[in-house]
mmCIF file of C-alpha atoms in Angstrom:
data_model
loop_
_atom_site.group_PDB
_atom_site.id
_atom_site.type_symbol
_atom_site.label_atom_id
_atom_site.label_comp_id
_atom_site.label_asym_id
_atom_site.label_seq_id
_atom_site.Cartn_x
_atom_site.Cartn_y
_atom_site.Cartn_z
ATOM 1 C CA SER A 869 34.143 48.774 -26.124
ATOM 2 C CA ARG A 870 33.521 52.469 -26.591
ATOM 3 C CA PHE A 871 34.874 53.207 -23.121
ATOM 4 C CA ILE A 872 38.082 51.279 -23.831
ATOM 5 C CA LEU A 873 38.594 52.852 -27.273
ATOM 6 C CA MET A 874 37.999 56.290 -25.797
ATOM 7 C CA ASN A 875 40.853 55.802 -23.324
ATOM 8 C CA MET A 876 43.272 53.962 -25.615
ATOM 9 C CA PRO A 877 46.249 55.923 -26.996
ATOM 10 C CA GLN A 878 46.516 56.196 -30.795
ATOM 11 C CA GLU A 879 49.738 54.205 -30.826
ATOM 12 C CA GLY A 880 47.944 51.318 -29.144
ATOM 13 C CA VAL A 881 49.126 49.234 -26.198
ATOM 14 C CA VAL A 882 52.144 47.039 -25.624
ATOM 15 C CA LEU A 883 52.786 44.289 -23.092
ATOM 16 C CA PRO A 884 53.955 46.014 -19.906
ATOM 17 C CA ASP A 885 56.606 44.782 -17.574
ATOM 18 C CA PRO A 886 54.825 41.831 -15.862
ATOM 19 C CA SER A 887 55.624 43.442 -12.502
ATOM 20 C CA ALA A 888 53.382 46.371 -13.509
ATOM 21 C CA LEU A 889 50.304 44.131 -13.508
ATOM 22 C CA GLU A 890 48.359 44.664 -10.303
ATOM 23 C CA ASP A 891 46.230 42.113 -8.472
ATOM 24 C CA ALA A 892 43.061 43.392 -10.153
ATOM 25 C CA ASP A 893 44.679 42.915 -13.600
ATOM 26 C CA LYS A 894 45.855 39.419 -12.738
ATOM 27 C CA TRP A 895 42.417 38.597 -11.325
ATOM 28 C CA ILE A 896 40.506 39.446 -14.511
ATOM 29 C CA LEU A 897 43.165 37.869 -16.767
ATOM 30 C CA SER A 898 42.939 34.697 -14.683
ATOM 31 C CA ARG A 899 39.134 34.737 -14.777
ATOM 32 C CA ALA A 900 39.194 35.254 -18.567
ATOM 33 C CA ASN A 901 41.668 32.383 -18.892
ATOM 34 C CA THR A 902 39.335 30.078 -16.946
ATOM 35 C CA LEU A 903 36.443 31.296 -19.091
ATOM 36 C CA ILE A 904 38.304 30.187 -22.223
ATOM 37 C CA GLN A 905 38.645 26.696 -20.792
ATOM 38 C CA VAL A 906 35.034 26.225 -19.675
ATOM 39 C CA VAL A 907 33.445 27.827 -22.757
ATOM 40 C CA THR A 908 35.605 25.731 -25.088
ATOM 41 C CA GLU A 909 34.597 22.584 -23.183
ATOM 42 C CA ASN A 910 30.926 23.571 -23.431
ATOM 43 C CA MET A 911 31.250 24.248 -27.168
ATOM 44 C CA ASP A 912 32.966 20.889 -27.741
ATOM 45 C CA LYS A 913 30.015 19.190 -26.021
ATOM 46 C CA TYR A 914 27.468 21.318 -27.942
ATOM 47 C CA GLU A 915 26.320 22.882 -24.666
ATOM 48 C CA ILE A 916 25.677 26.156 -26.445
ATOM 49 C CA GLY A 917 23.298 27.620 -23.874
ATOM 50 C CA MET A 918 25.626 26.911 -20.945
ATOM 51 C CA ALA A 919 28.520 28.565 -22.774
ATOM 52 C CA ALA A 920 26.380 31.627 -23.483
ATOM 53 C CA ASP A 921 25.372 31.930 -19.813
ATOM 54 C CA LYS A 922 29.006 31.832 -18.674
ATOM 55 C CA LEU A 923 29.996 34.446 -21.254
ATOM 56 C CA TYR A 924 27.143 36.699 -20.193
ATOM 57 C CA ASP A 925 27.973 36.416 -16.480
ATOM 58 C CA PHE A 926 31.689 37.079 -17.026
ATOM 59 C CA ILE A 927 31.314 40.046 -19.375
ATOM 60 C CA TRP A 928 28.433 41.700 -17.584
ATOM 61 C CA GLU A 929 29.396 41.172 -13.952
ATOM 62 C CA GLU A 930 33.127 40.513 -13.601
ATOM 63 C CA PHE A 931 34.476 42.543 -16.517
ATOM 64 C CA CYS A 932 32.056 45.473 -16.817
ATOM 65 C CA ASP A 933 30.546 45.740 -13.364
ATOM 66 C CA TRP A 934 33.763 45.140 -11.416
ATOM 67 C CA TYR A 935 37.022 45.343 -13.339
ATOM 68 C CA ILE A 936 36.240 48.458 -15.364
ATOM 69 C CA GLU A 937 35.151 50.235 -12.188
ATOM 70 C CA MET A 938 38.312 49.028 -10.434
ATOM 71 C CA VAL A 939 40.663 50.548 -13.016
ATOM 72 C CA LYS A 940 38.971 53.901 -13.614
ATOM 73 C CA PRO A 941 41.064 55.652 -10.906
ATOM 74 C CA ARG A 942 44.221 54.259 -12.547
ATOM 75 C CA LEU A 943 43.215 55.417 -16.033
ATOM 76 C CA TYR A 944 42.822 58.976 -14.786
ATOM 77 C CA GLY A 945 45.763 58.895 -12.366
ATOM 78 C CA GLU A 946 49.370 59.995 -12.776
ATOM 79 C CA ASP A 947 51.049 56.575 -12.603
ATOM 80 C CA ALA A 948 51.890 55.885 -16.266
ATOM 81 C CA ALA A 949 52.985 52.275 -15.701
ATOM 82 C CA SER A 950 49.773 51.445 -13.834
ATOM 83 C CA ARG A 951 47.669 53.114 -16.555
ATOM 84 C CA THR A 952 49.458 51.160 -19.300
ATOM 85 C CA ALA A 953 48.962 47.872 -17.425
ATOM 86 C CA ALA A 954 45.253 48.626 -17.022
ATOM 87 C CA LEU A 955 44.839 49.515 -20.713
ATOM 88 C CA TYR A 956 46.722 46.395 -21.783
ATOM 89 C CA THR A 957 44.488 44.252 -19.579
ATOM 90 C CA LEU A 958 41.280 45.932 -20.764
ATOM 91 C CA HIS A 959 42.265 45.415 -24.395
ATOM 92 C CA THR A 960 43.375 41.806 -23.878
ATOM 93 C CA VAL A 961 40.259 40.727 -21.998
ATOM 94 C CA LEU A 962 37.910 42.451 -24.438
ATOM 95 C CA MET A 963 39.610 40.788 -27.422
ATOM 96 C CA THR A 964 39.263 37.406 -25.708
ATOM 97 C CA ALA A 965 35.601 38.070 -24.953
ATOM 98 C CA LEU A 966 34.931 39.122 -28.565
ATOM 99 C CA LYS A 967 36.406 35.910 -29.938
ATOM 100 C CA LEU A 968 34.380 33.760 -27.530
ATOM 101 C CA LEU A 969 31.253 35.760 -28.401
ATOM 102 C CA HIS A 970 31.814 35.599 -32.156
ATOM 103 C CA PRO A 971 29.733 32.427 -32.758
ATOM 104 C CA TYR A 972 26.769 34.166 -31.135
ATOM 105 C CA MET A 973 27.214 37.752 -32.413
ATOM 106 C CA PRO A 974 29.280 37.572 -35.631
ATOM 107 C CA PHE A 975 28.541 41.010 -37.067
ATOM 108 C CA VAL A 976 28.879 43.007 -33.841
ATOM 109 C CA THR A 977 32.092 41.252 -32.815
ATOM 110 C CA GLU A 978 33.605 41.683 -36.293
ATOM 111 C CA ALA A 979 32.892 45.422 -36.229
ATOM 112 C CA ILE A 980 34.421 45.939 -32.781
ATOM 113 C CA TYR A 981 37.394 43.701 -33.518
ATOM 114 C CA GLY A 982 38.151 45.845 -36.558
ATOM 115 C CA SER A 983 38.473 48.894 -34.308
ATOM 116 C CA LEU A 984 40.591 47.192 -31.645
ATOM 117 C CA GLN A 985 42.928 45.074 -33.793
ATOM 118 C CA PRO A 986 45.053 47.990 -35.153
ATOM 119 C CA LEU A 987 45.930 48.924 -31.555
ATOM 120 C CA ALA A 988 47.854 45.666 -31.033
ATOM 121 C CA GLN A 989 48.731 44.268 -34.446
ATOM 122 C CA LYS A 990 51.694 42.241 -33.198
ATOM 123 C CA ARG A 991 49.479 40.301 -30.817
ATOM 124 C CA TYR A 992 46.494 40.175 -33.164
ATOM 125 C CA PRO A 993 47.845 40.057 -36.744
ATOM 126 C CA GLU A 994 44.589 38.889 -38.366
ATOM 127 C CA GLU A 995 42.541 41.821 -39.659
ATOM 128 C CA SER A 996 39.278 39.883 -39.390
ATOM 129 C CA ILE A 997 37.975 38.091 -36.332
ATOM 130 C CA MET A 998 36.643 35.368 -38.634
ATOM 131 C CA ILE A 999 40.169 34.126 -39.382
ATOM 132 C CA SER A 1000 41.695 34.904 -35.982
ATOM 133 C CA ALA A 1001 42.848 32.135 -33.658
ATOM 134 C CA TRP A 1002 40.382 30.777 -31.106
ATOM 135 C CA PRO A 1003 41.575 31.628 -27.554
ATOM 136 C CA VAL A 1004 43.550 28.895 -25.802
ATOM 137 C CA TYR A 1005 43.832 28.281 -22.058
ATOM 138 C CA GLN A 1006 47.313 29.143 -20.711
ATOM 139 C CA GLU A 1007 48.704 27.648 -17.519
ATOM 140 C CA ASP A 1008 50.811 30.733 -16.774
ATOM 141 C CA LEU A 1009 47.718 32.952 -16.559
ATOM 142 C CA GLY A 1010 46.327 31.166 -13.512
ATOM 143 C CA TYR A 1011 46.892 33.841 -10.853
ATOM 144 C CA ASP A 1012 45.399 32.059 -7.855
ATOM 145 C CA GLU A 1013 46.777 34.437 -5.218
ATOM 146 C CA ALA A 1014 45.565 37.510 -7.107
ATOM 147 C CA GLU A 1015 42.131 35.920 -7.440
ATOM 148 C CA ARG A 1016 41.915 35.292 -3.692
ATOM 149 C CA ALA A 1017 43.091 38.822 -2.900
ATOM 150 C CA THR A 1018 40.647 40.498 -5.284
ATOM 151 C CA GLU A 1019 37.749 38.313 -4.173
ATOM 152 C CA MET A 1020 38.386 39.413 -0.568
ATOM 153 C CA ILE A 1021 38.197 43.078 -1.557
ATOM 154 C CA ARG A 1022 35.050 42.418 -3.605
ATOM 155 C CA GLU A 1023 33.481 40.756 -0.556
ATOM 156 C CA ALA A 1024 34.365 43.788 1.560
ATOM 157 C CA VAL A 1025 32.849 46.165 -1.009
ATOM 158 C CA ARG A 1026 29.657 44.104 -1.174
ATOM 159 C CA GLY A 1027 29.426 44.208 2.623
ATOM 160 C CA ILE A 1028 29.866 47.991 2.672
ATOM 161 C CA ARG A 1029 27.212 48.389 -0.016
ATOM 162 C CA ASN A 1030 24.781 46.236 1.987
ATOM 163 C CA VAL A 1031 25.358 48.337 5.117
ATOM 164 C CA ARG A 1032 24.872 51.564 3.195
ATOM 165 C CA ASN A 1033 21.732 50.213 1.555
ATOM 166 C CA ASP A 1034 20.281 49.107 4.908
ATOM 167 C CA MET A 1035 20.904 52.611 6.287
ATOM 168 C CA ASN A 1036 19.507 54.334 3.147
ATOM 169 C CA VAL A 1037 22.762 56.236 2.660
ATOM 170 C CA PRO A 1038 22.830 58.396 -0.528
ATOM 171 C CA LEU A 1039 25.346 57.244 -3.167
ATOM 172 C CA SER A 1040 26.983 60.678 -3.068
ATOM 173 C CA ARG A 1041 27.839 60.410 0.636
ATOM 174 C CA LYS A 1042 31.309 59.072 1.421
ATOM 175 C CA SER A 1043 32.612 57.729 4.703
ATOM 176 C CA HIS A 1044 35.818 56.781 6.456
ATOM 177 C CA VAL A 1045 36.460 53.025 6.159
ATOM 178 C CA CYS A 1046 38.807 51.153 8.475
ATOM 179 C CA VAL A 1047 40.066 47.628 7.753
ATOM 180 C CA VAL A 1048 41.270 45.723 10.817
ATOM 181 C CA SER A 1049 43.209 42.467 10.558
ATOM 182 C CA ALA A 1050 45.891 40.817 12.630
ATOM 183 C CA SER A 1051 47.181 39.222 9.420
ATOM 184 C CA GLU A 1052 49.950 41.166 7.716
ATOM 185 C CA GLU A 1053 49.105 39.378 4.455
ATOM 186 C CA ILE A 1054 45.512 40.630 4.515
ATOM 187 C CA ARG A 1055 46.558 44.154 5.454
ATOM 188 C CA ASP A 1056 48.930 44.077 2.485
ATOM 189 C CA ILE A 1057 46.088 42.968 0.176
ATOM 190 C CA PHE A 1058 43.989 45.982 1.137
ATOM 191 C CA GLU A 1059 47.000 48.299 0.983
ATOM 192 C CA LYS A 1060 47.733 47.239 -2.599
ATOM 193 C CA GLY A 1061 44.077 47.546 -3.615
ATOM 194 C CA LYS A 1062 43.465 50.727 -1.642
ATOM 195 C CA LEU A 1063 42.824 52.929 -4.678
ATOM 196 C CA PHE A 1064 39.976 50.955 -6.187
ATOM 197 C CA PHE A 1065 38.708 49.746 -2.792
ATOM 198 C CA ALA A 1066 38.192 53.378 -1.777
ATOM 199 C CA SER A 1067 36.441 54.146 -5.057
ATOM 200 C CA LEU A 1068 34.096 51.140 -5.019
ATOM 201 C CA GLY A 1069 33.471 51.352 -1.275
ATOM 202 C CA LYS A 1070 32.550 55.068 -1.406
ATOM 203 C CA ALA A 1071 35.323 55.823 1.083
ATOM 204 C CA SER A 1072 36.576 59.310 1.806
ATOM 205 C CA GLU A 1073 39.563 57.719 3.540
ATOM 206 C CA VAL A 1074 40.777 54.142 4.045
ATOM 207 C CA THR A 1075 42.692 53.176 7.187
ATOM 208 C CA ILE A 1076 44.312 49.765 7.530
ATOM 209 C CA GLN A 1077 45.453 48.619 10.972
ATOM 210 C CA ALA A 1078 46.215 45.531 13.037
ATOM 211 C CA ASP A 1079 43.704 46.122 15.853
ATOM 212 C CA ALA A 1080 40.496 48.016 16.598
ATOM 213 C CA SER A 1081 42.108 50.775 18.653
ATOM 214 C CA GLY A 1082 40.625 54.205 18.051
ATOM 215 C CA ILE A 1083 37.431 52.857 16.447
ATOM 216 C CA SER A 1084 34.133 54.158 17.824
ATOM 217 C CA ARG A 1085 31.991 51.621 19.702
ATOM 218 C CA ASP A 1086 28.962 52.422 17.537
ATOM 219 C CA ALA A 1087 30.809 51.898 14.257
ATOM 220 C CA LEU A 1088 29.053 49.539 11.868
ATOM 221 C CA SER A 1089 31.023 46.452 10.897
ATOM 222 C CA VAL A 1090 31.397 44.026 8.018
ATOM 223 C CA ALA A 1091 32.937 40.674 8.983
ATOM 224 C CA LEU A 1092 35.309 38.950 6.561
ATOM 225 C CA ALA A 1093 37.587 35.943 6.882
ATOM 226 C CA ASP A 1094 40.342 37.116 9.263
ATOM 227 C CA ALA A 1095 39.366 40.786 8.908
ATOM 228 C CA VAL A 1096 36.653 43.272 9.914
ATOM 229 C CA VAL A 1097 35.702 46.454 8.070
ATOM 230 C CA TYR A 1098 34.413 49.303 10.265
ATOM 231 C CA ILE A 1099 32.422 52.351 9.171
ATOM 232 C CA PRO A 1100 31.743 55.183 11.650
ATOM 233 C CA LEU A 1101 27.997 55.558 12.052
ATOM 234 C CA GLU A 1102 28.165 59.360 12.062
ATOM 235 C CA ASP A 1103 29.741 59.270 8.588
ATOM 236 C CA LEU A 1104 26.698 57.493 7.173
ATOM 237 C CA VAL A 1105 23.691 59.171 8.766
ATOM 238 C CA ASP A 1106 22.523 62.067 10.889
ATOM 239 C CA ARG A 1107 21.679 60.031 13.980
ATOM 240 C CA GLU A 1108 18.735 62.104 15.230
ATOM 241 C CA LYS A 1109 17.124 62.449 11.812
ATOM 242 C CA GLU A 1110 17.541 58.735 11.103
ATOM 243 C CA ILE A 1111 15.980 57.817 14.462
ATOM 244 C CA GLU A 1112 13.048 60.126 13.683
ATOM 245 C CA ARG A 1113 12.611 58.540 10.230
ATOM 246 C CA LEU A 1114 12.765 55.004 11.622
ATOM 247 C CA GLU A 1115 10.266 55.789 14.400
ATOM 248 C CA LYS A 1116 7.791 56.976 11.758
ATOM 249 C CA GLU A 1117 8.421 53.789 9.780
ATOM 250 C CA GLN A 1118 7.902 51.747 12.967
ATOM 251 C CA ALA A 1119 4.538 53.457 13.578
ATOM 252 C CA ARG A 1120 3.477 52.815 9.978
ATOM 253 C CA LEU A 1121 4.405 49.140 10.173
ATOM 254 C CA GLU A 1122 2.627 48.762 13.520
ATOM 255 C CA GLY A 1123 -0.518 50.060 11.820
ATOM 256 C CA GLU A 1124 -0.133 47.682 8.885
ATOM 257 C CA LEU A 1125 0.472 44.718 11.187
ATOM 258 C CA LYS A 1126 -2.547 45.632 13.346
ATOM 259 C CA ARG A 1127 -4.735 45.765 10.227
ATOM 260 C CA VAL A 1128 -3.530 42.484 8.723
ATOM 261 C CA ASN A 1129 -3.613 40.657 12.069
ATOM 262 C CA GLY A 1130 -7.150 41.877 12.591
ATOM 263 C CA MET A 1131 -8.214 40.515 9.200
ATOM 264 C CA LEU A 1132 -6.532 37.145 9.761
ATOM 265 C CA ALA A 1133 -8.158 36.867 13.218
ATOM 266 C CA ASN A 1134 -11.608 37.643 11.802
ATOM 267 C CA GLU A 1135 -13.539 34.381 11.405
ATOM 268 C CA ARG A 1136 -16.012 36.007 9.030
ATOM 269 C CA PHE A 1137 -13.201 37.116 6.701
ATOM 270 C CA LEU A 1138 -11.526 33.689 6.822
ATOM 271 C CA SER A 1139 -14.780 31.859 6.023
ATOM 272 C CA LYS A 1140 -15.844 34.068 3.098
ATOM 273 C CA ALA A 1141 -12.612 35.358 1.488
ATOM 274 C CA PRO A 1142 -11.038 33.439 -1.430
ATOM 275 C CA GLU A 1143 -7.958 31.402 -0.567
ATOM 276 C CA ALA A 1144 -5.818 33.662 -2.770
ATOM 277 C CA LYS A 1145 -6.868 36.730 -0.763
ATOM 278 C CA ILE A 1146 -6.128 35.003 2.549
ATOM 279 C CA ARG A 1147 -2.735 33.880 1.261
ATOM 280 C CA GLU A 1148 -2.024 37.430 0.084
ATOM 281 C CA GLU A 1149 -2.730 38.838 3.554
ATOM 282 C CA GLN A 1150 -0.552 36.161 5.183
ATOM 283 C CA GLU A 1151 2.316 37.109 2.857
ATOM 284 C CA LYS A 1152 1.819 40.777 3.770
ATOM 285 C CA LYS A 1153 2.009 39.869 7.459
ATOM 286 C CA GLU A 1154 5.322 38.053 6.932
ATOM 287 C CA LYS A 1155 6.699 40.949 4.884
ATOM 288 C CA TYR A 1156 5.706 43.592 7.451
ATOM 289 C CA ALA A 1157 7.088 41.471 10.307
ATOM 290 C CA GLY A 1158 10.441 41.185 8.515
ATOM 291 C CA MET A 1159 10.530 44.918 7.844
ATOM 292 C CA MET A 1160 9.657 45.641 11.478
ATOM 293 C CA GLU A 1161 12.534 43.449 12.678
ATOM 294 C CA GLN A 1162 14.967 45.376 10.492
ATOM 295 C CA VAL A 1163 13.649 48.743 11.703
ATOM 296 C CA LEU A 1164 13.890 47.721 15.365
ATOM 297 C CA ASN A 1165 17.458 46.430 14.854
ATOM 298 C CA GLN A 1166 18.494 49.702 13.218
ATOM 299 C CA LEU A 1167 16.877 51.732 16.000
ATOM 300 C CA ALA A 1168 18.658 49.638 18.640
ATOM 301 C CA ALA A 1169 21.993 50.265 16.908
ATOM 302 C CA LEU A 1170 21.366 54.023 16.679
ATOM 303 C CA ARG A 1171 20.278 54.331 20.317
ATOM 304 C CA LYS A 1172 23.396 52.675 21.757
#
C-alpha cells in the first residue's frame, strides 16, 4: 500500500483507454476477478479458512511478488499512458483486495482504504470501507488470452531463475536472453512483455527470433510449450573458475560419500547404532548422491 501511494499522483487515477491496458494489467485484473468469485463462494459456505488461504496466496504471490515487480519499469519509464494504466490497475486490485480482506483485518483495511479512496472518489464514493459495496464478479474482466500470455512469461522467468540458481549466479549479474519460437503468436507475447520479462529475468538484452541460428552450442536452455529460452553460458559464469569450484565440491562430496558408505557397510555400527542414527546416515547418503549427480551434470555441461 505504501509503495502504491508513494507512486500515485495527487490528483488520483482515472480509467485509461482500455487499449492502454497491457497483458500484465489484464492478467492481474482477471486473477482478481476470479478471486472475487471464489472467495465469495467460500464465504457463502462459511469456508472461512479456505477463503483466507486464497486471499493470502493471491496478495502475496501474484499481486506483490509478480505484478508489482512487472510494472516497476513502467512506473519509472517515459510512457505516460502505460504508467497511468499500471497505476490504475495497482489501485483497482488493491482496493478489491482490501474489501475482501476486511472481514479478517477490519482496522488495517479501514485505515488503508481511507488513504486510497480520495484518489478515485468517482469509482469508490463511500468514505468508509465498512459501508462500501462488496466486490462482484464481472464477466468482462475475464481476460483469458492475457492470462495465458502472462503465465507463459512467468514460466520462462521461473526457468531462468532455476538455471541461475543451479549455476550459483549472483543476483547482480545480468545475461543476454534469447527466446526462440516458430510461433509468431508466442514471439509476439514475449515482444509485448519484453520490458518486464527483461527485468524479472535479469536480462541485459532480450532477443526474440524464429529459429536457433546464431546461438552458441553451450548455451543453457529453458524449455517451454512451443518455445525455448537460451542463455549464453559465458554470460552466467567464468567457465574456468566454475569448473575449479565444482571440482572442489566433487572432491568434498566423494569424501562424504566414502565416509557414510563406510559406516553403512560396517556391521559393528549397524548392530549397535540406534535406528534413528542409521536412518540419519542413510538420508545423508541419498542427499550427497543427489548433490553429486548435480555437480557431475554441471561439470559435463561446462566441459563441452
